[in-house]
Coordinates of C-alpha atoms and ligand atoms in Angstrom, one line a residue:
M711 CA 0.0 0.0 0.0
K712 CA 1.3 3.4 -0.9
F713 CA 0.5 6.2 1.7
S714 CA 0.4 9.9 1.4
I715 CA -0.8 12.8 3.2
R716 CA -2.0 16.2 1.9
N717 CA -4.4 19.0 2.0
V718 CA -7.6 18.3 0.2
I719 CA -10.9 20.0 -0.5
P720 CA -13.3 17.0 0.3
E721 CA -16.0 17.8 -2.3
R722 CA -13.4 18.5 -5.0
V723 CA -10.8 15.9 -4.5
K724 CA -10.5 13.5 -7.4
T725 CA -10.4 9.9 -6.1
G726 CA -11.9 6.6 -6.5
C727 CA -13.2 6.7 -2.9
L728 CA -13.7 9.6 -0.5
V729 CA -13.9 8.2 3.1
L730 CA -15.9 10.3 5.6
G731 CA -17.0 9.9 9.1
V732 CA -20.5 10.3 10.6
F733 CA -21.2 10.5 14.3
R734 CA -24.4 9.0 15.6
G735 CA -26.9 11.7 16.1
S736 CA -28.4 12.5 19.6
A737 CA -31.4 10.4 20.5
K738 CA -33.5 13.6 21.0
S739 CA -33.0 15.4 17.7
G740 CA -32.3 12.2 15.7
L741 CA -30.3 14.5 13.5
P742 CA -26.9 13.3 12.2
D743 CA -23.8 14.9 13.5
F744 CA -21.3 15.5 10.8
P745 CA -17.6 16.2 11.1
E746 CA -16.5 19.2 9.1
A747 CA -15.4 17.4 6.0
T748 CA -18.7 15.4 5.9
R749 CA -20.7 18.5 6.4
R750 CA -18.9 20.3 3.5
V751 CA -19.6 17.3 1.2
D752 CA -23.2 17.2 2.3
Q753 CA -23.5 20.9 1.4
A754 CA -21.9 20.4 -2.0
A755 CA -24.3 17.6 -2.6
A756 CA -27.3 19.6 -1.8
G757 CA -28.0 17.9 1.6
R758 CA -28.0 14.3 0.2
L759 CA -26.3 12.9 3.3
R760 CA -28.7 14.8 5.6
K761 CA -31.7 13.3 3.6
L762 CA -30.2 9.8 4.0
A763 CA -29.9 10.3 7.7
T764 CA -33.5 11.6 8.0
A765 CA -34.6 8.6 6.1
G766 CA -32.9 6.4 8.7
D767 CA -30.2 5.1 6.3
L768 CA -27.2 6.8 7.9
S769 CA -27.2 6.2 11.6
G770 CA -23.5 6.8 12.3
R771 CA -23.6 3.6 14.3
K772 CA -20.1 2.4 15.2
S773 CA -18.4 0.7 12.3
S774 CA -21.4 0.7 10.0
T775 CA -20.6 1.8 6.4
L776 CA -22.4 3.0 3.4
V777 CA -21.1 3.4 -0.1
L778 CA -22.7 6.1 -2.5
H779 CA -21.9 6.4 -6.1
G780 CA -22.3 9.4 -8.3
V781 CA -22.9 11.9 -5.7
T782 CA -23.7 15.2 -7.6
G783 CA -21.6 18.1 -6.6
V784 CA -18.8 15.9 -5.5
S785 CA -15.7 14.9 -7.6
A786 CA -15.0 11.6 -6.0
T787 CA -16.4 8.5 -7.8
R788 CA -17.6 7.1 -4.6
V789 CA -18.2 8.3 -1.1
L790 CA -17.8 5.8 1.8
L791 CA -19.5 6.8 4.9
V792 CA -18.2 5.3 8.2
G793 CA -20.2 5.4 11.3
L794 CA -18.1 6.8 14.3
G795 CA -20.6 6.2 17.1
A796 CA -21.4 9.0 19.5
R797 CA -19.1 12.0 19.5
A798 CA -18.6 11.9 23.2
E799 CA -17.5 8.3 23.1
F800 CA -15.1 8.8 20.1
T801 CA -12.1 8.0 22.2
E802 CA -8.8 6.3 21.1
N803 CA -10.2 2.7 20.6
A804 CA -13.3 4.0 18.7
Y805 CA -11.2 6.1 16.5
R806 CA -8.8 3.3 15.6
E807 CA -11.7 0.9 15.1
S808 CA -13.4 3.3 12.7
L809 CA -10.3 3.2 10.5
R810 CA -10.3 -0.6 10.6
A811 CA -13.9 -0.5 9.5
A812 CA -13.1 2.0 6.7
A813 CA -10.3 -0.3 5.4
A814 CA -12.6 -3.4 5.5
A815 CA -15.2 -1.6 3.5
T816 CA -12.8 -0.4 0.8
K817 CA -11.7 -4.0 0.2
D818 CA -14.9 -4.8 -1.6
L819 CA -14.7 -1.8 -3.8
G820 CA -13.3 -1.4 -7.4
A821 CA -11.5 1.9 -6.4
T822 CA -7.7 1.8 -6.7
D823 CA -7.2 4.8 -4.5
A824 CA -9.0 6.4 -1.5
V825 CA -8.8 9.6 0.4
V826 CA -9.5 9.2 4.1
C827 CA -10.7 12.3 5.9
I828 CA -11.5 10.8 9.2
P829 CA -8.2 11.7 10.9
D830 CA -9.0 15.4 10.3
G831 CA -11.8 15.4 12.8
E832 CA -11.5 15.7 16.5
L833 CA -11.7 12.9 19.0
A834 CA -14.0 13.0 22.0
E835 CA -13.3 16.1 24.2
S836 CA -12.2 13.8 27.1
T837 CA -9.2 12.8 25.1
S838 CA -6.6 15.3 23.9
R839 CA -4.9 13.7 20.9
K840 CA -3.3 16.0 18.5
L841 CA -3.5 15.7 14.8
A842 CA -0.1 14.0 14.7
W843 CA -1.5 11.2 16.9
R844 CA -4.5 10.7 14.7
V845 CA -2.4 10.6 11.6
R846 CA 0.0 8.1 13.1
H847 CA -2.8 5.8 14.1
A848 CA -4.6 6.1 10.8
V849 CA -1.4 4.8 9.1
F850 CA -1.1 2.0 11.7
M851 CA -4.7 0.9 11.4
L852 CA -5.0 1.1 7.6
G853 CA -1.6 -0.4 7.2
D854 CA -2.6 -3.2 9.6
A855 CA -5.8 -3.9 7.6
F856 CA -3.9 -4.4 4.3
Y857 CA -1.0 -6.6 5.6
R858 CA -0.8 -10.0 3.9
F859 CA 1.3 -12.9 4.6
E860 CA 2.3 -14.3 1.2
G861 CA 4.2 -17.0 -0.5
L862 CA 3.3 -20.2 1.3
K863 CA -0.1 -21.1 -0.2
S864 CA 0.4 -22.8 -3.4
R865 CA -2.6 -21.2 -5.2
N866 CA -1.9 -17.6 -4.5
A867 CA -5.2 -15.8 -5.0
A868 CA -5.1 -12.8 -7.2
H869 CA -4.7 -9.6 -5.0
P870 CA -7.9 -9.7 -2.9
W871 CA -8.4 -6.0 -3.1
K872 CA -8.0 -3.3 -5.8
L873 CA -6.8 -0.5 -3.5
Q874 CA -3.3 0.5 -4.0
E875 CA -3.0 4.1 -2.7
L876 CA -4.3 5.6 0.5
T877 CA -4.2 9.3 1.1
I878 CA -4.9 11.0 4.5
G879 CA -6.9 14.1 3.5
L880 CA -6.5 17.2 5.7
S881 CA -8.2 20.5 5.5
S882 CA -5.0 22.4 5.8
R883 CA -1.4 21.6 4.8
P884 CA 0.2 19.3 7.3
D885 CA 2.5 21.2 9.7
S886 CA 6.0 19.9 10.3
A887 CA 5.0 17.8 13.4
T888 CA 2.2 16.1 11.5
Q889 CA 4.3 15.5 8.5
K890 CA 7.0 14.0 10.7
A891 CA 4.5 11.8 12.5
F892 CA 3.3 10.6 9.2
D893 CA 6.7 9.8 7.8
A894 CA 7.7 8.0 11.1
A895 CA 4.4 6.0 11.0
V896 CA 5.0 4.8 7.5
A897 CA 8.4 3.7 8.4
T898 CA 7.1 2.1 11.5
L899 CA 4.6 0.2 9.6
G900 CA 7.5 -1.3 7.5
G901 CA 9.0 -2.5 10.7
V902 CA 5.7 -4.0 11.9
S903 CA 5.2 -5.7 8.7
L904 CA 8.7 -7.3 8.9
A905 CA 8.1 -8.5 12.4
R906 CA 4.8 -10.0 11.5
T907 CA 6.2 -11.8 8.6
L908 CA 9.1 -13.2 10.6
G909 CA 6.7 -14.3 13.3
N910 CA 4.3 -15.9 10.9
L911 CA 7.0 -17.9 9.1
P912 CA 7.1 -21.5 10.3
A913 CA 10.0 -22.7 12.4
N914 CA 11.2 -24.9 9.5
V915 CA 11.8 -21.8 7.5
C916 CA 12.5 -19.2 10.2
T917 CA 15.5 -20.8 11.9
P918 CA 18.2 -18.9 13.8
T919 CA 20.2 -19.0 10.6
Y920 CA 17.3 -17.4 8.7
L921 CA 17.0 -14.7 11.3
A922 CA 20.7 -14.0 10.9
D923 CA 20.3 -13.8 7.1
E924 CA 17.4 -11.4 7.5
A925 CA 19.5 -9.2 9.8
R926 CA 22.3 -9.2 7.2
K927 CA 19.9 -8.1 4.5
L928 CA 18.7 -5.3 6.7
A929 CA 22.2 -4.2 7.4
R930 CA 23.1 -4.1 3.7
Q931 CA 19.9 -2.3 2.8
F932 CA 20.1 0.4 5.4
K933 CA 23.9 0.5 5.9
I934 CA 23.8 -0.7 9.5
G935 CA 26.7 -2.5 11.2
I936 CA 26.3 -6.2 11.9
E937 CA 28.0 -9.0 13.5
V938 CA 26.9 -12.6 14.0
L939 CA 28.4 -14.6 16.7
E940 CA 28.6 -18.4 16.2
R941 CA 28.7 -21.3 18.6
R942 CA 32.4 -21.2 19.0
D943 CA 32.3 -17.4 19.8
M944 CA 29.7 -18.1 22.5
E945 CA 31.9 -20.9 23.9
K946 CA 34.8 -18.5 24.1
L947 CA 32.6 -15.9 25.9
G948 CA 31.5 -18.5 28.4
M949 CA 27.7 -18.2 27.5
G950 CA 26.9 -21.5 29.3
A951 CA 23.2 -20.7 29.7
L952 CA 22.6 -19.9 26.0
L953 CA 24.6 -22.9 25.1
A954 CA 22.6 -25.1 27.4
V955 CA 19.4 -24.2 25.6
T956 CA 20.7 -25.0 22.1
R957 CA 22.2 -28.2 23.1
G958 CA 19.1 -30.3 22.0
T959 CA 19.0 -29.1 18.4
A960 CA 20.9 -29.6 15.2
E961 CA 20.2 -26.0 14.2
P962 CA 23.2 -23.8 14.9
P963 CA 22.6 -21.0 17.3
K964 CA 23.3 -17.3 16.4
L965 CA 23.9 -14.2 18.4
I966 CA 22.9 -11.3 16.1
V967 CA 24.2 -7.7 16.8
L968 CA 22.9 -4.9 14.7
K969 CA 24.5 -1.5 15.2
Y970 CA 22.5 1.4 14.0
Q971 CA 24.5 4.7 14.4
G972 CA 22.0 7.5 13.7
G973 CA 23.1 9.7 16.7
S974 CA 26.4 11.3 17.5
K975 CA 29.4 9.1 17.8
D976 CA 29.8 9.3 21.6
A977 CA 26.0 9.0 22.5
R978 CA 25.4 5.9 24.5
P979 CA 23.2 3.5 22.7
V980 CA 19.7 2.2 23.4
V981 CA 20.1 -1.5 23.5
L982 CA 17.2 -3.6 22.4
I983 CA 17.4 -7.4 23.1
G984 CA 14.9 -9.8 21.6
K985 CA 14.2 -13.3 22.6
G986 CA 14.8 -15.4 19.5
I987 CA 13.7 -18.9 20.2
T988 CA 12.6 -20.1 16.7
F989 CA 10.7 -23.0 18.2
D990 CA 10.0 -23.8 21.8
T991 CA 9.0 -27.4 22.4
G992 CA 9.8 -27.0 26.1
G993 CA 12.9 -29.4 25.6
I994 CA 12.9 -32.4 28.0
S995 CA 10.3 -30.6 30.1
L996 CA 8.2 -31.0 27.0
K997 CA 5.1 -28.9 26.4
P998 CA 1.6 -30.4 25.9
S999 CA 0.9 -30.8 22.2
A1000 CA -2.2 -28.6 22.0
E1001 CA -1.4 -25.4 20.2
M1002 CA 2.3 -26.2 20.3
D1003 CA 2.5 -24.8 16.8
E1004 CA 2.1 -21.4 18.3
M1005 CA 5.6 -21.8 19.8
K1006 CA 6.9 -20.7 16.4
F1007 CA 6.0 -17.2 17.5
D1008 CA 8.6 -17.6 20.4
M1009 CA 10.9 -15.5 18.4
S1010 CA 8.5 -12.6 18.4
G1011 CA 10.8 -10.5 20.6
A1012 CA 13.6 -11.0 18.1
A1013 CA 11.3 -10.1 15.2
S1014 CA 10.2 -6.9 17.0
V1015 CA 13.8 -5.8 17.5
L1016 CA 14.6 -6.4 13.8
G1017 CA 11.4 -4.5 13.0
A1018 CA 12.2 -1.6 15.3
V1019 CA 15.8 -1.3 13.9
R1020 CA 14.5 -1.4 10.4
A1021 CA 12.0 1.3 11.1
L1022 CA 14.4 3.7 12.9
A1023 CA 17.0 3.2 10.1
A1024 CA 14.4 3.8 7.4
M1025 CA 13.4 7.1 9.0
K1026 CA 17.0 8.0 9.8
A1027 CA 16.2 8.6 13.4
T1028 CA 19.1 10.5 15.2
V1029 CA 19.7 7.9 17.9
N1030 CA 22.1 5.1 18.4
V1031 CA 20.5 1.7 18.7
I1032 CA 22.0 -1.8 19.1
G1033 CA 19.8 -4.7 18.3
L1034 CA 20.9 -7.8 20.1
I1035 CA 19.3 -11.2 19.3
P1036 CA 20.1 -14.5 21.0
A1037 CA 18.5 -17.1 18.6
C1038 CA 18.2 -20.8 18.9
E1039 CA 15.7 -23.7 19.1
N1040 CA 14.5 -25.4 22.3
M1041 CA 14.3 -29.1 21.5
P1042 CA 14.3 -32.4 23.4
S1043 CA 16.9 -35.0 22.3
G1044 CA 19.7 -37.2 23.5
T1045 CA 22.0 -34.2 23.8
A1046 CA 19.4 -31.9 25.4
I1047 CA 19.8 -30.4 28.8
K1048 CA 18.0 -32.2 31.7
P1049 CA 16.0 -30.9 34.7
G1050 CA 18.6 -30.5 37.4
D1051 CA 21.5 -29.7 35.1
I1052 CA 23.7 -26.8 36.4
V1053 CA 25.3 -24.4 34.0
K1054 CA 27.5 -21.4 34.4
S1055 CA 26.2 -18.2 32.8
M1056 CA 28.5 -15.6 31.1
S1057 CA 28.2 -13.5 34.3
G1058 CA 29.8 -16.2 36.3
Q1059 CA 26.6 -17.1 38.2
T1060 CA 25.6 -20.6 38.1
V1061 CA 22.0 -21.8 37.4
E1062 CA 20.2 -24.9 38.2
I1063 CA 17.8 -25.6 35.3
L1064 CA 14.9 -27.1 37.1
N1065 CA 12.6 -26.7 34.1
T1066 CA 14.0 -26.8 30.5
D1067 CA 10.9 -24.9 29.3
A1068 CA 12.0 -21.8 31.1
E1069 CA 14.6 -21.3 28.3
G1070 CA 13.9 -17.7 27.4
R1071 CA 15.5 -16.3 30.5
L1072 CA 18.5 -18.6 29.9
I1073 CA 19.3 -17.1 26.5
L1074 CA 18.5 -13.6 27.7
C1075 CA 20.7 -13.6 30.7
D1076 CA 23.8 -14.1 28.6
A1077 CA 22.7 -11.5 26.1
L1078 CA 22.1 -9.1 29.0
T1079 CA 25.7 -9.7 30.3
Y1080 CA 27.1 -9.4 26.8
C1081 CA 25.5 -6.1 26.3
E1082 CA 27.5 -4.5 29.0
R1083 CA 30.3 -3.9 26.6
F1084 CA 28.3 -1.4 24.6
N1085 CA 28.1 0.9 27.6
P1086 CA 24.3 1.3 27.1
D1087 CA 22.3 4.2 28.2
I1088 CA 19.3 2.0 28.6
V1089 CA 18.6 -1.7 27.8
V1090 CA 15.2 -3.1 27.0
D1091 CA 14.6 -6.7 26.5
V1092 CA 11.6 -8.0 24.7
A1093 CA 10.4 -11.6 25.1
T1094 CA 7.5 -14.0 24.9
L1095 CA 8.6 -15.0 28.3
T1096 CA 5.8 -16.5 30.4
G1097 CA 2.4 -18.1 29.9
A1098 CA 1.6 -16.4 33.3
C1099 CA 1.7 -13.0 31.7
V1100 CA -1.1 -14.0 29.4
I1101 CA -3.1 -15.0 32.5
A1102 CA -2.3 -11.7 34.2
L1103 CA -2.8 -9.2 31.5
G1104 CA -4.5 -11.0 28.7
H1105 CA -3.9 -9.9 25.2
V1106 CA -4.2 -6.1 25.7
A1107 CA -1.1 -5.0 27.6
S1108 CA 2.5 -6.3 27.6
G1109 CA 4.1 -6.8 31.1
L1110 CA 6.6 -4.1 32.0
F1111 CA 9.3 -4.6 34.6
S1112 CA 12.2 -2.3 35.3
N1113 CA 15.0 -1.7 37.8
H1114 CA 14.8 2.1 37.0
Q1115 CA 11.6 3.9 37.5
P1116 CA 12.3 6.9 35.1
L1117 CA 12.9 4.3 32.3
A1118 CA 9.7 2.6 33.3
N1119 CA 7.9 5.9 33.1
E1120 CA 9.5 6.6 29.7
I1121 CA 8.3 3.3 28.4
M1122 CA 4.8 3.9 29.6
G1123 CA 4.7 7.2 27.9
A1124 CA 5.9 5.8 24.6
A1125 CA 3.4 3.0 25.0
D1126 CA 0.5 5.3 25.4
E1127 CA 1.6 7.4 22.4
A1128 CA 2.0 4.4 20.3
W1129 CA -1.2 2.8 21.8
D1130 CA 1.0 -0.3 22.2
R1131 CA 0.1 -0.5 25.8
V1132 CA 2.0 -2.0 28.8
W1133 CA 1.3 -2.4 32.4
Q1134 CA 3.9 -2.3 35.1
L1135 CA 4.5 -5.2 37.5
P1136 CA 6.6 -5.2 40.6
L1137 CA 10.2 -6.3 40.7
W1138 CA 10.4 -6.4 44.5
E1139 CA 13.2 -8.4 46.2
D1140 CA 10.5 -10.3 48.1
Y1141 CA 9.9 -12.3 44.9
Q1142 CA 13.6 -13.3 44.5
D1143 CA 13.1 -16.0 47.2
G1144 CA 11.3 -18.3 44.7
L1145 CA 14.5 -18.7 42.7
R1146 CA 16.5 -20.3 45.6
S1147 CA 18.5 -23.4 44.7
N1148 CA 20.1 -25.9 47.0
F1149 CA 22.9 -26.7 44.5
A1150 CA 23.5 -23.6 42.4
D1151 CA 23.5 -19.7 42.7
M1152 CA 19.9 -19.8 41.6
A1153 CA 17.1 -21.9 40.0
N1154 CA 15.7 -20.9 36.6
V1155 CA 12.2 -21.2 37.8
G1156 CA 10.2 -20.2 40.9
G1157 CA 6.9 -21.9 41.7
R1158 CA 3.5 -21.1 39.9
P1159 CA 2.7 -18.0 41.8
A1160 CA 3.6 -14.8 40.0
G1161 CA 5.3 -16.6 37.3
S1162 CA 6.0 -13.5 35.2
I1163 CA 7.5 -11.7 38.2
T1164 CA 9.9 -14.4 39.1
A1165 CA 11.0 -14.6 35.5
A1166 CA 11.7 -11.0 35.6
C1167 CA 13.4 -11.3 38.9
Y1168 CA 15.7 -13.9 37.4
L1169 CA 16.7 -11.5 34.6
A1170 CA 17.2 -8.7 37.3
R1171 CA 20.1 -10.7 38.7
F1172 CA 22.0 -10.1 35.4
T1173 CA 21.2 -6.4 35.0
R1174 CA 22.5 -4.9 38.3
K1175 CA 25.0 -2.7 36.2
L1176 CA 22.3 -1.6 33.8
R1177 CA 19.3 0.8 33.5
W1178 CA 17.1 -2.0 32.3
A1179 CA 13.5 -2.8 31.4
H1180 CA 11.9 -6.1 30.5
L1181 CA 8.7 -6.4 28.3
D1182 CA 6.9 -9.7 28.6
I1183 CA 4.9 -9.9 25.2
A1184 CA 3.6 -13.5 25.7
G1185 CA 0.0 -12.2 25.4
T1186 CA 0.5 -9.4 22.9
A1187 CA 2.8 -10.6 20.2
W1188 CA 0.4 -12.9 18.4
K1189 CA -3.3 -13.7 18.1
S1190 CA -4.7 -17.3 18.3
G1191 CA -7.8 -18.8 16.8
R1192 CA -9.2 -17.9 13.4
E1193 CA -7.2 -14.7 13.3
K1194 CA -4.0 -16.6 14.2
G1195 CA -1.0 -14.5 13.3
S1196 CA 1.7 -12.2 14.6
T1197 CA 0.7 -8.7 15.6
G1198 CA 4.0 -7.0 15.1
R1199 CA 3.9 -5.6 18.8
P1200 CA 5.8 -4.0 20.4
V1201 CA 7.5 -2.5 17.3
P1202 CA 5.4 0.8 17.6
L1203 CA 6.4 1.1 21.2
L1204 CA 10.0 0.4 20.7
V1205 CA 10.2 2.9 17.8
Q1206 CA 8.3 5.5 19.9
L1207 CA 10.7 5.1 22.8
A1208 CA 13.8 5.5 20.7
L1209 CA 12.3 8.5 18.7
A1210 CA 11.4 10.3 21.9
R1211 CA 15.0 10.0 22.8
A1212 CA 16.1 11.4 19.4
D1213 CA 13.9 14.4 19.9
R1214 CA 15.2 15.1 23.4
R1215 CA 18.7 15.9 22.2
Ligands
LIG638 N1 7.6 -19.3 25.4 C1 7.2 -19.7 26.6 C2 6.2 -18.8 27.2 C3 4.9 -18.7 26.6 C4 3.9 -19.7 26.8 C5 4.5 -17.7 25.8 C6 2.7 -19.7 26.2 C7 3.2 -17.6 25.2 C8 2.3 -18.7 25.4 C9 8.3 -19.8 27.7 O1 9.5 -20.3 27.2 C10 7.8 -20.9 28.6 O2 7.7 -22.0 28.3 N2 7.7 -20.4 29.9 C11 7.2 -21.3 30.9 C12 7.9 -20.9 32.2 C13 7.7 -21.9 33.3 C14 8.3 -23.3 32.9 C15 8.2 -21.3 34.5 C16 5.6 -21.1 31.1 O3 5.1 -19.9 30.9 O4 5.0 -22.0 31.3
LIG639 MN1 9.6 -22.4 27.1
LIG640 ZN1 9.8 -19.9 25.2

């Protein structure tokens, strides 16, 4: 999809499809409530929309749509009216859903381009989202609707929609903040798409080697520095925890290091670490077979780091970012680690692996130690770490943990702006008790209670020298069921976080 943004006169813009919003009228008057662009079009069309509303055919009900052809007085071939619901309830979610509805409705049309005017109208008074926010989320939602995972069905259907170009139509020329938000959103969308595709690819395609090759491609395309550490490098570094996880598989492990230098040479980098388990069987602590296929998404953290780095490089963000991805498979076999095995992490701390299915923290702890050499300003790791996080927060918020409250606050701010939301959970020392081991410095699992927190507490033992935050994206990285597929989260959040730092300079 090609995106653009410009100043348009709604009734005069030449397009295959003009997309306008309609608020639900008040119950008392029953009259429709039109945003400015819609009001102008109604006026140019001699009150045609108003008549439709009076006749009861244009309710403005949330996500309802109506297509009109040949509206006299209007240059667009079609007018697509999208119900926005009540004006007072037109908050962030309603706004975003209205764009999803608009995108869905255009899919059945013959139009090859559309001009969408919904972002030009205000949200409910109770929210205070600027035009830049509305534009950003219009790009995200429209882009999301037109994402396709292609290439693995043998009968590739012809493109299921005709639309190729989407323009965000504004009543005045976009100011620099709006233009910047638009450009950043388009670049972010590219990163989201990359993350989704990597997540959706099956584990027999998307191996650690494949991830490393994708990272190399990125590096070449955007002139980013790259280094890929192999098993022998990990051995030299003493990454006993990472090496323990990869023992059970024939697939070679990789530690991918991407170095994007958009900021000044001496600026300390933002380090993003992504869990890259390309398939998690659980190992000898084997998972039940139901829905085990979804463990191909266990590299979603890695995918989001690749996506974020791609987005930031594409928009030439003035910030230094290091993407660090420990990647391997977690398989049971004759060479696999066993419950009770004790290994030495790169930090020197020993770990009793009581459950081989708690592998994410094992590969992350060595990556966290490794990243100290980059003298990071902040470190954020992103991981599909615990099923417990899905139980705690469902599929709405990612779990946030941090040893540095200003960083947690910064992340919560970026998450709100990106509408890629997080919820902070405690990292209190009290929870460390669960990781006690009789035989090593720590165990890799606590009990069932507060599973996400004890996982974060484990990581905290490797980040004492860092300003660090951990995002548990187990509930947010993909959807199950009929809509099964990667969401690309938290790419928008990571990009926003890094961008806010670029602006701060
Ligand atoms: N990748 C899983 C976490 C997961 C499970 C994410 C289900 C999304 C859905 C992780 O490696 C894992 O297996 N965690 C265990 C930890 C436990 C053994 C302490 C879990 O959550 O059950
Ligand atoms: Mn696991
Ligand atoms: Zn896992």
